[in-house]
Short mmCIF file of C-alpha atoms and ligand atoms in Angstrom, two decimals:
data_model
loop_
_atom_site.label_atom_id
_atom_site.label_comp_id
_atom_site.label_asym_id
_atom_site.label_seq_id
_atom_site.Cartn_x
_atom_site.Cartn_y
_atom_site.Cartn_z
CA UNK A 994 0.00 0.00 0.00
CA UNK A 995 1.27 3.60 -0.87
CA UNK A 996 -0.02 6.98 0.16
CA UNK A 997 -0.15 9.67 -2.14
CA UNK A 998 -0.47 13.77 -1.07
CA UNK A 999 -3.83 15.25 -1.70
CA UNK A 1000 -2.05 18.02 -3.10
CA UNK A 1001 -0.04 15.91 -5.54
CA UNK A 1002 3.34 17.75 -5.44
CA UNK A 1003 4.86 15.23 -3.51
CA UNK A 1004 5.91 11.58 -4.36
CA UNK A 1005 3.55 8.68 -2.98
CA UNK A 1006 4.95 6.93 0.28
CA UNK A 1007 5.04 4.08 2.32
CA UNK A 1008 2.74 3.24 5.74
CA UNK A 1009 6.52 3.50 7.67
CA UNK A 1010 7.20 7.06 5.92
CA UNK A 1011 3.05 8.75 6.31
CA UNK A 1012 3.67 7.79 9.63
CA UNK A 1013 6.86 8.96 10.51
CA UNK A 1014 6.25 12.67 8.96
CA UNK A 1015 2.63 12.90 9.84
CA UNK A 1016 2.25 15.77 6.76
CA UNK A 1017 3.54 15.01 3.54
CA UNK A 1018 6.53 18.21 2.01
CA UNK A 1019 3.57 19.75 0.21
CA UNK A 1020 1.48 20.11 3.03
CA UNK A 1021 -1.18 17.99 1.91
CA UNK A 1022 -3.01 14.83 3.80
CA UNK A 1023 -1.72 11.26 2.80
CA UNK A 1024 -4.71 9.61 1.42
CA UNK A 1025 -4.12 5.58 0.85
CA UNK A 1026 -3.86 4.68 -2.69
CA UNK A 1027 -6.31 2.16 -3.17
CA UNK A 1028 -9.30 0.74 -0.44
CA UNK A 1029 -9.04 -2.53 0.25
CA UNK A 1030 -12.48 -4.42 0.35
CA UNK A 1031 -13.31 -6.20 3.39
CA UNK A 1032 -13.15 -10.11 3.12
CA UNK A 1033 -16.91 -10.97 2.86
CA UNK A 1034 -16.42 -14.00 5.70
CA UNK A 1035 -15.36 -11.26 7.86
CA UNK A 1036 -18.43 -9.47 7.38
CA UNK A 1037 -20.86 -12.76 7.38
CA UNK A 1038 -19.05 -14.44 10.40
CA UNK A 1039 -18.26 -10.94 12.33
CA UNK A 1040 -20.12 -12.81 15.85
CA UNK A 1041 -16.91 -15.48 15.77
CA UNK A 1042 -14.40 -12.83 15.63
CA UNK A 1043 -12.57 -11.34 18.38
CA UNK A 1044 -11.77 -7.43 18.20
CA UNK A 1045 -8.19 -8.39 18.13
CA UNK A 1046 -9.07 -10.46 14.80
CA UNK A 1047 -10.69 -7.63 13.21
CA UNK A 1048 -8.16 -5.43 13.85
CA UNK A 1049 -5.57 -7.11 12.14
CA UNK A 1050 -7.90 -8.28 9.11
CA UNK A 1051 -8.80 -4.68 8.79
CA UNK A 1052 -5.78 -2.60 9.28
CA UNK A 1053 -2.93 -5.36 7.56
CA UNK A 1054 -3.66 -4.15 4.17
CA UNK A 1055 -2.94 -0.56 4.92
CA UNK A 1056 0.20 -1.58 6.63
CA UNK A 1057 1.05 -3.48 3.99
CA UNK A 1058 4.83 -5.08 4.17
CA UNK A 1059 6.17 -1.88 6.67
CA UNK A 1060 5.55 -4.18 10.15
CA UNK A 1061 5.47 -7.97 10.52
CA UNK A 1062 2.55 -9.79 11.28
CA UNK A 1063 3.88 -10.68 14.62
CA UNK A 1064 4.64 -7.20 15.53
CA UNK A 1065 0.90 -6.26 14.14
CA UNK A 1066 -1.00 -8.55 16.51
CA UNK A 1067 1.06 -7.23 19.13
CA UNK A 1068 0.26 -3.24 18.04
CA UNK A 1069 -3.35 -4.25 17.76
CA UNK A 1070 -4.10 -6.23 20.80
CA UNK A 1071 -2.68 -3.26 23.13
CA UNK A 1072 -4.34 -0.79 20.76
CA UNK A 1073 -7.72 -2.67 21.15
CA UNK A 1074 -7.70 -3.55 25.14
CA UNK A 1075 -10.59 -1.95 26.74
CA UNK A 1076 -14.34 -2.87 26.17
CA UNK A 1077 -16.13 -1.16 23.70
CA UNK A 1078 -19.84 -1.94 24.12
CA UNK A 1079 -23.07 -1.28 22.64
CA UNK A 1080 -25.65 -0.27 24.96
CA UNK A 1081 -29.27 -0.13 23.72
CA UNK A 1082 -30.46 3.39 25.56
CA UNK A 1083 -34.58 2.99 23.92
CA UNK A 1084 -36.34 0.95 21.26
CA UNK A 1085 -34.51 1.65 17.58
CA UNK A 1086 -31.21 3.61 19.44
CA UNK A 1087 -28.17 2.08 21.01
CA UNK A 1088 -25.02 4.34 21.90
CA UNK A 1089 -21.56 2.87 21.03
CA UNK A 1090 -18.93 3.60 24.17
CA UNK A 1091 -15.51 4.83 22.83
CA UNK A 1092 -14.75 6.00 26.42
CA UNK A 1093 -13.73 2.71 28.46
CA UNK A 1094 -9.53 3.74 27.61
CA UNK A 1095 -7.45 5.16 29.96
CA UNK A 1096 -8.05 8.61 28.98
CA UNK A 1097 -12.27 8.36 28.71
CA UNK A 1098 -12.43 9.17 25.04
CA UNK A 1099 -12.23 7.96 21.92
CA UNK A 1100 -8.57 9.54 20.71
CA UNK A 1101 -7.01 6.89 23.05
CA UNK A 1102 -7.60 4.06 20.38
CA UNK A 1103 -5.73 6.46 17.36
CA UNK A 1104 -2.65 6.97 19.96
CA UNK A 1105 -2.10 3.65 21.25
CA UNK A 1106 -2.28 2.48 17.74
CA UNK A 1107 0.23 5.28 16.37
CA UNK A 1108 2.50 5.44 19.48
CA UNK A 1109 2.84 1.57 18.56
CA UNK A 1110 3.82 2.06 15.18
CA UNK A 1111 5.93 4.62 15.30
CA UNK A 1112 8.11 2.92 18.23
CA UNK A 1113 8.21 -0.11 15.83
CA UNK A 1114 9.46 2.28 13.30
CA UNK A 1115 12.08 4.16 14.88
CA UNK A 1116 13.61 0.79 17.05
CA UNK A 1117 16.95 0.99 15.54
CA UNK A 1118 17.79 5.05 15.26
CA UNK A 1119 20.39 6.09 16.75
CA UNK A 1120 18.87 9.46 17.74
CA UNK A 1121 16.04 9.68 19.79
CA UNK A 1122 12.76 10.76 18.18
CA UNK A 1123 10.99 13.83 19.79
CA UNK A 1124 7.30 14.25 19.54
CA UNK A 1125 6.13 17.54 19.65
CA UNK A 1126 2.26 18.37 20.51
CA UNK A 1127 0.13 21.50 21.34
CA UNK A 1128 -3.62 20.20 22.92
CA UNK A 1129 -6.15 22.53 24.20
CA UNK A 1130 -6.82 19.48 26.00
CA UNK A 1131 -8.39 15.87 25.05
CA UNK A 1132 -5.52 15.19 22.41
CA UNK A 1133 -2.50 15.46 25.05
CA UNK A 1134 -3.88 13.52 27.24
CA UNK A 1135 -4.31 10.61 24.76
CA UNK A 1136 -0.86 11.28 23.33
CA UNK A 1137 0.63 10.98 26.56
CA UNK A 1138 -0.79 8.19 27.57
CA UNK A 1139 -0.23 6.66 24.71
CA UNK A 1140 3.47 7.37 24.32
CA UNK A 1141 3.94 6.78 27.65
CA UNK A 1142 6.95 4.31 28.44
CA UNK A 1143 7.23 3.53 24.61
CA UNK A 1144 11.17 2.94 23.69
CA UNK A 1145 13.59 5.63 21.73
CA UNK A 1146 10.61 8.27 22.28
CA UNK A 1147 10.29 11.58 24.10
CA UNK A 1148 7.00 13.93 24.10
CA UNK A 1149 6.88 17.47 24.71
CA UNK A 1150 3.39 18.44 25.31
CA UNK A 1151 2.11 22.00 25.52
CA UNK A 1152 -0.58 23.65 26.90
CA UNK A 1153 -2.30 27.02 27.70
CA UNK A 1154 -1.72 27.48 31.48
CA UNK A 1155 -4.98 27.59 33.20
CA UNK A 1156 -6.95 26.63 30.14
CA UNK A 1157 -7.71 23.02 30.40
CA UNK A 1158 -9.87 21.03 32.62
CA UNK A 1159 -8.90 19.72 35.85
CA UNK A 1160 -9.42 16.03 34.96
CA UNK A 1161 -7.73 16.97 31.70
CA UNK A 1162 -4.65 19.03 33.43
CA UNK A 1163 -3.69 15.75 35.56
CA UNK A 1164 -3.99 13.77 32.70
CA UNK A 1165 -1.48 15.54 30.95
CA UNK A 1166 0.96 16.32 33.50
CA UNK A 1167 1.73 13.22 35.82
CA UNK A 1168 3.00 10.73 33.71
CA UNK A 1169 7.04 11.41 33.75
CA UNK A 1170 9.57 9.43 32.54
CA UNK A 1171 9.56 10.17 28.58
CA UNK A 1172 6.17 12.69 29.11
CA UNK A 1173 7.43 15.99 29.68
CA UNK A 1174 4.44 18.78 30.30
CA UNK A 1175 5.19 22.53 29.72
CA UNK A 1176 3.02 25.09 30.81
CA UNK A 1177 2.95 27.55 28.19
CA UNK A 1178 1.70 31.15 29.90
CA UNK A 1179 -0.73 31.97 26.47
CA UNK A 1180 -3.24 30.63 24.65
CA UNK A 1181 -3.92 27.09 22.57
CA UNK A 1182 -2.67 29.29 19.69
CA UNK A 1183 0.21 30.13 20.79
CA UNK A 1184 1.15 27.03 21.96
CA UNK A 1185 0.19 25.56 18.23
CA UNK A 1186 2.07 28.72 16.68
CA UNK A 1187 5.20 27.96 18.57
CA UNK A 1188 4.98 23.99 17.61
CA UNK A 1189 4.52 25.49 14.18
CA UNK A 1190 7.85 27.74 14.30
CA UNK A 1191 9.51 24.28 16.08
CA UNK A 1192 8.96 22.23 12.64
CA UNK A 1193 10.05 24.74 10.58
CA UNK A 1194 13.18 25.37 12.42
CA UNK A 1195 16.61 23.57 10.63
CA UNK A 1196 18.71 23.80 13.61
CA UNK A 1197 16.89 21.70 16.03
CA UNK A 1198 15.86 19.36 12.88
CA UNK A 1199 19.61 18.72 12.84
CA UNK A 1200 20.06 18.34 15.94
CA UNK A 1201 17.20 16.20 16.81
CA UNK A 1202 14.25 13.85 14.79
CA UNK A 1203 11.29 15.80 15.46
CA UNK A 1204 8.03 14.46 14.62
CA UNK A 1205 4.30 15.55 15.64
CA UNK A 1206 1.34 13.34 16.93
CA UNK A 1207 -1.76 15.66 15.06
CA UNK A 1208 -4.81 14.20 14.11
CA UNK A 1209 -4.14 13.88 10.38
CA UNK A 1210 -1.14 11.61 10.92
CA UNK A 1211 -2.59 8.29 9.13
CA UNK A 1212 -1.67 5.81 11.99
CA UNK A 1213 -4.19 7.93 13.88
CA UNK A 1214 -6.29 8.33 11.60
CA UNK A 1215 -7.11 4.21 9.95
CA UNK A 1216 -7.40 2.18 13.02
CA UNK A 1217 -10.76 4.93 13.62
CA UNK A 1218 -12.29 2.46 11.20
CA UNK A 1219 -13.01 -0.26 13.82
CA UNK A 1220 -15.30 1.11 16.00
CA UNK A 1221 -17.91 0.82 12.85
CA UNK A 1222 -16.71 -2.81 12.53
CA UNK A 1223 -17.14 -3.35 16.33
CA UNK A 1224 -20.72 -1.55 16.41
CA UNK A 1225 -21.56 -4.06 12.94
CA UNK A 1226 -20.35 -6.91 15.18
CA UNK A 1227 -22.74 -5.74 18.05
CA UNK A 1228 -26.25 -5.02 16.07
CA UNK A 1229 -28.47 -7.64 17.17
CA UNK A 1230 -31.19 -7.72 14.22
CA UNK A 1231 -28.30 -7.40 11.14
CA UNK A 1232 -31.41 -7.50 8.93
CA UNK A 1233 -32.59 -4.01 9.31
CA UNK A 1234 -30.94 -0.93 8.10
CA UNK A 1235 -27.80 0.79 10.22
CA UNK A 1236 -27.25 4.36 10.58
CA UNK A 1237 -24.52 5.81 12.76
CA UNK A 1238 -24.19 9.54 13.85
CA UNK A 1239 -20.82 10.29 14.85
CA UNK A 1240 -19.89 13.96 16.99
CA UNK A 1241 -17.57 15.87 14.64
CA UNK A 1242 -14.94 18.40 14.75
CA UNK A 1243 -12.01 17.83 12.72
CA UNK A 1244 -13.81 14.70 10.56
CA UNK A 1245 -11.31 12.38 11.85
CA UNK A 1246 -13.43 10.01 13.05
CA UNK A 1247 -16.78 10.00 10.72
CA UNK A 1248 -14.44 9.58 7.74
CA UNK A 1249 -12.41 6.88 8.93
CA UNK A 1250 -16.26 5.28 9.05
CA UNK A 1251 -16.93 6.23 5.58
CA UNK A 1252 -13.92 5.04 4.49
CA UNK A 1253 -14.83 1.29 6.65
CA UNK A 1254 -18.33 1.66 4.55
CA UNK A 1255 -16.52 2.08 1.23
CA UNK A 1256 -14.68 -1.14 1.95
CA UNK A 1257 -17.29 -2.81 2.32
CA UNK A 1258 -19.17 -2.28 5.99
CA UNK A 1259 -22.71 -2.79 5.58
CA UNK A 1260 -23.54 0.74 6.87
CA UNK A 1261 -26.37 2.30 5.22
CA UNK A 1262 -25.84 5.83 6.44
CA UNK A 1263 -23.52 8.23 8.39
CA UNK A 1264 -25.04 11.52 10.30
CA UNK A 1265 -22.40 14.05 10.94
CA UNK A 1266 -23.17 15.55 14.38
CA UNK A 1267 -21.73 18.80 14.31
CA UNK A 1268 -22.27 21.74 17.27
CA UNK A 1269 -22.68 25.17 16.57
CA UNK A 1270 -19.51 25.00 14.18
CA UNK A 1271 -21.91 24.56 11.22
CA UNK A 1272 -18.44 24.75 8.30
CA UNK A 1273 -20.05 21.13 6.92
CA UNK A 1274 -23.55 21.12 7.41
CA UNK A 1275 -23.81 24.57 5.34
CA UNK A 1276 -21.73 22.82 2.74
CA UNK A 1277 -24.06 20.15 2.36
CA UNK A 1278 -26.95 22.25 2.06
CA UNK A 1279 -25.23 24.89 -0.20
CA UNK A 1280 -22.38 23.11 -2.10
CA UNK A 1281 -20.29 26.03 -0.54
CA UNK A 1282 -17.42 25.98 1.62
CA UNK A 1283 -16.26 28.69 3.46
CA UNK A 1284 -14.20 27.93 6.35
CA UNK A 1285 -15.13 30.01 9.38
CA UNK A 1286 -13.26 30.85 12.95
CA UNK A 1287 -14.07 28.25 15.40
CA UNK A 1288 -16.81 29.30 18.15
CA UNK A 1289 -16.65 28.07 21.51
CA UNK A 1290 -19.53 25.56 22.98
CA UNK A 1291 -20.00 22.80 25.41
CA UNK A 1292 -18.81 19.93 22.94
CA UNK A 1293 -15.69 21.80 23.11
CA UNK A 1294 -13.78 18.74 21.18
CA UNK A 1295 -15.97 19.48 18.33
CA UNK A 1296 -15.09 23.52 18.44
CA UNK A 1297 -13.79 23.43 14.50
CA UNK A 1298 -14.13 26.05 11.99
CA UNK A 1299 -11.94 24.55 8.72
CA UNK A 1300 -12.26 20.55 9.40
CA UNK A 1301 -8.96 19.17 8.67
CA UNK A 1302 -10.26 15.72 7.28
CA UNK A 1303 -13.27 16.69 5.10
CA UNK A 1304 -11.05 16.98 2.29
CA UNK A 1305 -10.16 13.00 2.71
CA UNK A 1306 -13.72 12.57 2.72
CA UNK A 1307 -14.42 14.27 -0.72
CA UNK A 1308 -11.52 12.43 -1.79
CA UNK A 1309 -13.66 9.10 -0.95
CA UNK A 1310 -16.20 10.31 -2.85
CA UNK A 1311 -14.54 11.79 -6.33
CA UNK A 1312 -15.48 15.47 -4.89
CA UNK A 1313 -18.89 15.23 -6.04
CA UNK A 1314 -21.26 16.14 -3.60
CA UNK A 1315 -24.10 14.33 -5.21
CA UNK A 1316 -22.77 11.14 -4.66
CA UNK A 1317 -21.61 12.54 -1.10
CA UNK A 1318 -25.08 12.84 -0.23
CA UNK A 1319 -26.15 9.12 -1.03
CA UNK A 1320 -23.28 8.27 2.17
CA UNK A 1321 -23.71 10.96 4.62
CA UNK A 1322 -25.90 14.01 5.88
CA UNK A 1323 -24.58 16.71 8.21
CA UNK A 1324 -27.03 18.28 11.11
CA UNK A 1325 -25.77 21.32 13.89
CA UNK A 1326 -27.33 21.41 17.22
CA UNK A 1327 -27.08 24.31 19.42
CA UNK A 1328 -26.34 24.16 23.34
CA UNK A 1329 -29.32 24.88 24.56
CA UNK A 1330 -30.60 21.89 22.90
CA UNK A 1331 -27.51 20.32 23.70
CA UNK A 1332 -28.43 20.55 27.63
CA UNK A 1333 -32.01 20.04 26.69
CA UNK A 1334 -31.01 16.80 25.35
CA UNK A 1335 -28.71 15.40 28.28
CA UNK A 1336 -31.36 15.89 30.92
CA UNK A 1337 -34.44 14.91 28.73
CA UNK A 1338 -32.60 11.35 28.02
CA UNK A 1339 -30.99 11.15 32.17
CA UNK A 1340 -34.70 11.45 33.32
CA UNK A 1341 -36.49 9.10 30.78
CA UNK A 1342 -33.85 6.48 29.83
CA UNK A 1343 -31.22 6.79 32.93
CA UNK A 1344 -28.66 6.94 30.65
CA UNK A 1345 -26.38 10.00 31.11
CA UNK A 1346 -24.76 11.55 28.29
CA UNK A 1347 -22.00 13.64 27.89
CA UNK A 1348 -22.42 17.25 25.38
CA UNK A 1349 -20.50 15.31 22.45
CA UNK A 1350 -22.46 11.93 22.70
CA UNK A 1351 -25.76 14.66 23.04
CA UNK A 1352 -24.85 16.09 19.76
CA UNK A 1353 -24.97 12.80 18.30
CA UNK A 1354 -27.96 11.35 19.98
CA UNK A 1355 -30.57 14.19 18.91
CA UNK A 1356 -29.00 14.36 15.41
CA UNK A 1357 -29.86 10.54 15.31
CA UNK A 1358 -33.51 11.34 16.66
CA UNK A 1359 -34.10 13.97 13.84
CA UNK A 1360 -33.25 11.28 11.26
CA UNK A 1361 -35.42 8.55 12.83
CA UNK A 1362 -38.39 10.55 12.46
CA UNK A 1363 -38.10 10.09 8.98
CA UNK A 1364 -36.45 6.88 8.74
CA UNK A 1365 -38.69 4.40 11.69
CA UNK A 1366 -37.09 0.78 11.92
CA UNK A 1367 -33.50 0.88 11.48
CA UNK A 1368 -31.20 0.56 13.54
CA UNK A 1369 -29.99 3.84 14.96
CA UNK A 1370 -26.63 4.12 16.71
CA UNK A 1371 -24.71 7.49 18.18
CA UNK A 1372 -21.32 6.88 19.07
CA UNK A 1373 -20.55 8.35 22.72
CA UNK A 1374 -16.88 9.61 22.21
CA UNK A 1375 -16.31 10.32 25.89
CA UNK A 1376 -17.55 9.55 29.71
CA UNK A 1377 -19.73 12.43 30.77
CA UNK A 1378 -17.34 12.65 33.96
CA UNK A 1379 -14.49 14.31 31.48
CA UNK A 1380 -17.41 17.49 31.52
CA UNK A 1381 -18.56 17.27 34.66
CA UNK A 1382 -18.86 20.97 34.65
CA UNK A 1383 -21.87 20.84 32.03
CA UNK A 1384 -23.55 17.44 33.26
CA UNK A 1385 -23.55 18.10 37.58
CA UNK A 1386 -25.47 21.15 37.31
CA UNK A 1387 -27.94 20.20 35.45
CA UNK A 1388 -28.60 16.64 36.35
CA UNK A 1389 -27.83 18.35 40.17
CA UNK A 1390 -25.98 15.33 40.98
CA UNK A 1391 -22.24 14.25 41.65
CA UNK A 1392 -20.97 11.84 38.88
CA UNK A 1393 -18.63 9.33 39.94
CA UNK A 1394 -15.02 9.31 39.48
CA UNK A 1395 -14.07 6.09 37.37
CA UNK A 1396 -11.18 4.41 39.71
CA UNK A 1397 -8.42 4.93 37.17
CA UNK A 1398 -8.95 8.94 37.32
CA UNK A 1399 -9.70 8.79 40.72
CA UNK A 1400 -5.71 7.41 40.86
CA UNK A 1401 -4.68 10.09 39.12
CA UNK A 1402 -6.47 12.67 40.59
CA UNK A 1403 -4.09 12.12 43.92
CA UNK A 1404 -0.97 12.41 41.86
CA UNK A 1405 0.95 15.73 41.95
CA UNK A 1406 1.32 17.66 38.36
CA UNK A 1407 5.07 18.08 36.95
CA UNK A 1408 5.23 21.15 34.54
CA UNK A 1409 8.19 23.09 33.62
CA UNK A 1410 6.31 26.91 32.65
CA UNK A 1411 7.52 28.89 30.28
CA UNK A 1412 6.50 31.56 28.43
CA UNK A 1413 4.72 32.06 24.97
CA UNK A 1414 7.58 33.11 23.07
CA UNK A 1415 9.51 30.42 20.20
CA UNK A 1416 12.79 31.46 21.81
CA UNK A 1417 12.18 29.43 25.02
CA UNK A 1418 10.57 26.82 23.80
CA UNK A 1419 13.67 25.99 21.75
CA UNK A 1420 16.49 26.54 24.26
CA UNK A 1421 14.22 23.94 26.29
CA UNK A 1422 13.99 21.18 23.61
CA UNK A 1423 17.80 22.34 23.00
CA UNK A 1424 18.98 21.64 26.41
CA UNK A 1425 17.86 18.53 26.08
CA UNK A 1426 19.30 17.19 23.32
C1 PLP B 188 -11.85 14.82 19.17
C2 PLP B 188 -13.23 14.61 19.67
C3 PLP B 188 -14.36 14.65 18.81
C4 PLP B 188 -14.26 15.00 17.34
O1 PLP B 188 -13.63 13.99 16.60
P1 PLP B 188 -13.10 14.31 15.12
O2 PLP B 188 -12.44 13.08 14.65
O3 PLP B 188 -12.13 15.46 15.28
O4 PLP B 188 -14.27 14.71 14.29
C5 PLP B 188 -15.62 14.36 19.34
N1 PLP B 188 -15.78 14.10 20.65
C6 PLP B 188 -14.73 14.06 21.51
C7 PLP B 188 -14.99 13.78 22.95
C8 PLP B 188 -13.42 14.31 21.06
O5 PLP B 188 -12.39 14.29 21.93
#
């Protein structure tokens, strides 16, 4: 398998090289250079399979010759080791649980699975490799954990002091060893500018192999795919009709399904389940795309004004919107109806949602009315706990710590601060080296 640039000024590459530079030299995405279609006893037999199974059916082809199949099932079985279950919430819907990793949402799968690859990848340098990461939260604390302890790998993570949850600030900041946390005194911007100026720097690129750990980076990106193969594997009554609605921000996620569906995966429809960040949804309805600046909301995950991955997703799809459509429909939900939503489904169904998984669940409702008798499915990207800020005061209720944050909770945060300007970050990453 080879990956070519979607802006096609730089030469197709292997799984080993997409992952190991993340971007290709022309800035554009690596898109794979063919889709694979999914063995049809894979898809007949899914009940027999374990996750582990799928996994490696699923993902070999994209890996092609680059790791051994030894090494694979290895990758995948730690990439794959939590539950993820499929919990019916009321006749018709079911909510898929991405949140059961050590971090509580979904962007723990994508890291374990690239942190993997990568340290397969770079086993024999001589150099270390350096992985450089701004988060304005959720995406650190998956990185870290998922790069935590892996061989011939260091990651600098920054973050905008004072601008990150709690929960999310521990997370990030009391793993050690090859985790180092600085506590940038700006914004998410400037810690994303900086990382920015980092890369394009040719002293420390000479001194050091940096790479980053961004959303676009393939290895992230492809092993997305099994949650929709894990969800098929799950649907009791395989006879009726699926549609999933998946929360969306950067399109990660909902085109890593798409792509799982062109292969093959008997999905009849995706919903994307987009907040007030409306950059898709108005393309779908007008054919136009204008990216806009990202507003703030309560499915702050999702706050994404120029979705990085839609373009791989017209890529599936030739760029022609009409046959877009036949695959996928975009809705936007506001936050009033976002907290509507949460506290409507706690009372009746008991089941409590976080603001993402709320998106998702009323976007699937508005499709149902028109579509009775499928089977509907939301996926539920991460445990409510993570925003306990928006679910306690309005369910007026306490939500329990799982055990593994409660662990980390008691730990004591190690941050080196410094201040927004390149110059430090540099001599830091310098002094190391
Ligand atoms: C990152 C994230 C999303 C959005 O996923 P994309 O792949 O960027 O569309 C949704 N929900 C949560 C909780 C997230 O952390």
């Amino acid at each position: 398998m080879h990956y070519f640039s979607l802006n096609k000024q730089s030469p197709p590459v292997s799984f080993r090289e997409a992952t190991i530079v993340g971007q290709a030299p022309d800035k554009g995405l690596y898109f794979p250079g063919s889709i694979p279609a999914v063995d049809i006893n894979l898809i007949r037999n899914i009940e027999s399979y374990s996750n582990e199974k799928i996994g490696f059916e699923v993902l070999r082809p994209y890996v092609g010759n680059t790791i051994p199949d030894e090494q694979l099932h290895n990758i995948i079985s730690e990439t794959v080791n939590f539950p993820i279950p499929l919990i019916p919430i009321h006749e018709n819907v079911a909510s898929l649980e991405l949140f059961h990793g050590n971090t509580l949402a979904f962007k723990d799968v994508g890291a374990r699975f690239m942190s993997r690859c990568l340290g397969y990848f770079v086993r024999d340098y001589d150099k270390k490799v350096t992985v450089l990461v701004a988060t304005s939260g959720d995406t650190g604390s998956a990185v870290a954990d998922g790069f935590y302890n892996v061989a011939g790998i260091d990651v600098i993570i920054l973050y905008p002091s004072g601008k990150v949850s709690s929960v999310q600030e521990k997370q990030l900041t009391t793993h050690g060893n090859n985790i180092t946390a600085l506590e940038v005194k700006g914004t998410f911007d400037d810690c994303q500018q900086m990382v920015k100026n980092a890369f394009a720097d040719e002293v420390l690129h000479k001194k050091l192999t940096l790479t980053s750990a961004n959303s676009i980076n393939v290895a992230r990106w492809l092993p997305q795919q099994l949650f929709y193969y894990f969800a098929y594997k799950q649907v009791k009554d395989k006879s009726k009709d699926i549609v999933i609605a998946v929360p969306s921000g950067n399109f990660g996620n909902i085109c890593a399904g798409l792509l799982a569906k062109c292969a093959g995966l008997p999905i009849k429809h995706f919903i994307a389940a987009c907040n007030a960040n409306d950059t898709v949804p108005v393309y779908m309805q007008t054919g136009k795309y204008h990216a806009k600046k990202a507003v703030a909301t309560l499915s702050n995950a999702m706050d994404v004004g120029d979705p990085s991955n839609f373009i791989r997703i017209q890529q599936l799809f030739n760029h022609s919107l009409p046959s877009l459509k036949e695959h996928l429909q975009a809705t936007t939900i506001n936050d009033e109806a976002t907290k509507e939503c949460i506290l409507s489904v706690y009372h009746q169904y008991h089941y409590l949602l976080d603001p993402h998984g709320a998106v998702g669940y009323l976007s699937l409702q508005q499709y149902l009315q028109g579509h009775p008798g499928i089977n509907g499915i939301f996926l539920e990207t991460a445990h409510p706990v993570k925003f306990f800020d928006v679910v306690e005061p309005l369910i007026g209720k306490q939500v329990e710590l799982p055990s593994s944050l409660k662990e980390i909770m008691n730990k004591s945060k190690q941050t080196t601060i410094i201040s927004n300007q390149y110059e430090e970050l540099r001599s830091f990453i310098l002094s190391r080296s």
